Amino acid sequence: MFWRFFSFVLCQALPALVAWSFVAPPYQLLSTFMAALLGSYVWLLLDVLRGARLLEWLKAGDTADTPLGGGLWGEVFDRVRKLVRTRDRANIESEARLQDFLAALQASPNGVVLLDAGGRIEWFNQTAATHFGFDARRDMLQHFGNLVRDPGFASYYAAHDFRHDVIMPGRESTSSKPVKLSVHLHPYGEGRSLLLSRDITAVEQAEAMRRDFVANVSHEIRTPLTVLSGFVETLQSLPLEVQERQRYLDLMAQQALRMQTLVNDLLTLSRLEGSPLPTTQDWVSVQTLMAQCEQDARDLSGLLWTRPQALRFEQDADSQIAGSSTELHSAMSNLIGNAIRYTPADKSIDVRWQVLPDGGAVFSVKDQGPGIAPEHIPRLTERFYRVDRSRSRETGGTGLGLAIVKHVAQRHGAELGIESLPGNGSRFSITFPAQRVRENVVRH
């Protein structure tokens, strides 16, 4: 402020001094006054120009230096410039934090939609765009209810009871491939809402499978238990001859064996799902596996049929498989057992191990049974799924064999193949990758 006052006085004094020095009386005093007044106007004009420059700088919002020199306006400029730069740095930091926050929301596996007080879309991430079919250029600031016309969500939004979520179909949901979304609104701020969406299709399918599994297990166990209870009651209440009692006991033993087989298959599935994957360090001889399977197959065929089928086992190479011998034997014997159960006594079954040109190998079982209709093939590996339930139960099947085979194949990096036509028999195969197969090494 002192410099401002000093400059003002100086701008008056210098012209006045010059006028006093060069103008003679009687106009000396008037000239001196006029010169001082002119100096005041010049100082005021310069001061206004500097203020105008500062005002233009403020209007432009430019952070570049504008040289205003010292004085009041220079001091004001320096202080304002510091405040503006501090604000800009704070804005840049806030923008960076906002971008980090939005990037985190963008990376969220759940859909995130920000809605204003009127229910219009302010922002959404890519997951939400996939769930609801949104487009950032088209749907921003559109009302969410106009884009998602699900009656369940409309009722949920109108009720304003957001303590729970609502289940609705996703945008890509079809009858053949349903997609289920869990949508939950969370109010915040002044009327705004945070909408979270989560794809629960797998959870819903797992829950449906769990219900079906429990129902199937209950049904499968209830039937032999009913038979056993009936026979036990008969043996307890009626005097029976020795032959009749023996027949009842044989039937009871058959039902008990059926339940035992079912429990064993369930335990096998549970062990497959909960144990680590087989390593590639343990090698199993295919010749040994084939010999075990052949012995089991002939025993089962003799047990089920009065005239055993013609069983042919072929192996075009002496190979080894990397994996679990127990699991591999279970998968192979299940495929052979199914073929024996569904192939008539006067037909043949071909079991073959074949090495492929790429180094992989195929284990296949071809039967001459009734064949399978195309609509059943995709569901054959489902637990307890049977094409002919009565036939399967009569031959001792549990409905879990192909599910076990599928799990074993997946755990060994192999692929289960099914080829069948009604009236032309079936061919089941397990194709092993090259890294799981090697030529058997003979040690002398």
Short mmCIF file of C-alpha atoms in Angstrom, two decimals, residues 121 132 134 138-140 142-150 171:
data_model
loop_
_atom_site.label_atom_id
_atom_site.label_comp_id
_atom_site.label_asym_id
_atom_site.label_seq_id
_atom_site.Cartn_x
_atom_site.Cartn_y
_atom_site.Cartn_z
CA ILE A 121 -28.57 -43.07 -15.21
CA PHE A 132 -28.78 -54.75 -19.04
CA PHE A 134 -26.74 -50.44 -22.00
CA ARG A 138 -27.18 -43.72 -26.08
CA ASP A 139 -28.44 -44.49 -22.59
CA MET A 140 -26.68 -41.97 -20.34
CA GLN A 142 -32.05 -42.06 -19.52
CA HIS A 143 -34.51 -43.30 -16.90
CA PHE A 144 -33.51 -46.78 -15.74
CA GLY A 145 -37.12 -47.98 -15.68
CA ASN A 146 -37.56 -47.02 -19.35
CA LEU A 147 -34.63 -49.21 -20.36
CA VAL A 148 -35.24 -52.17 -18.03
CA ARG A 149 -38.89 -53.08 -18.38
CA ASP A 150 -39.06 -56.04 -16.05
CA ARG A 171 -30.73 -58.93 -21.18
#
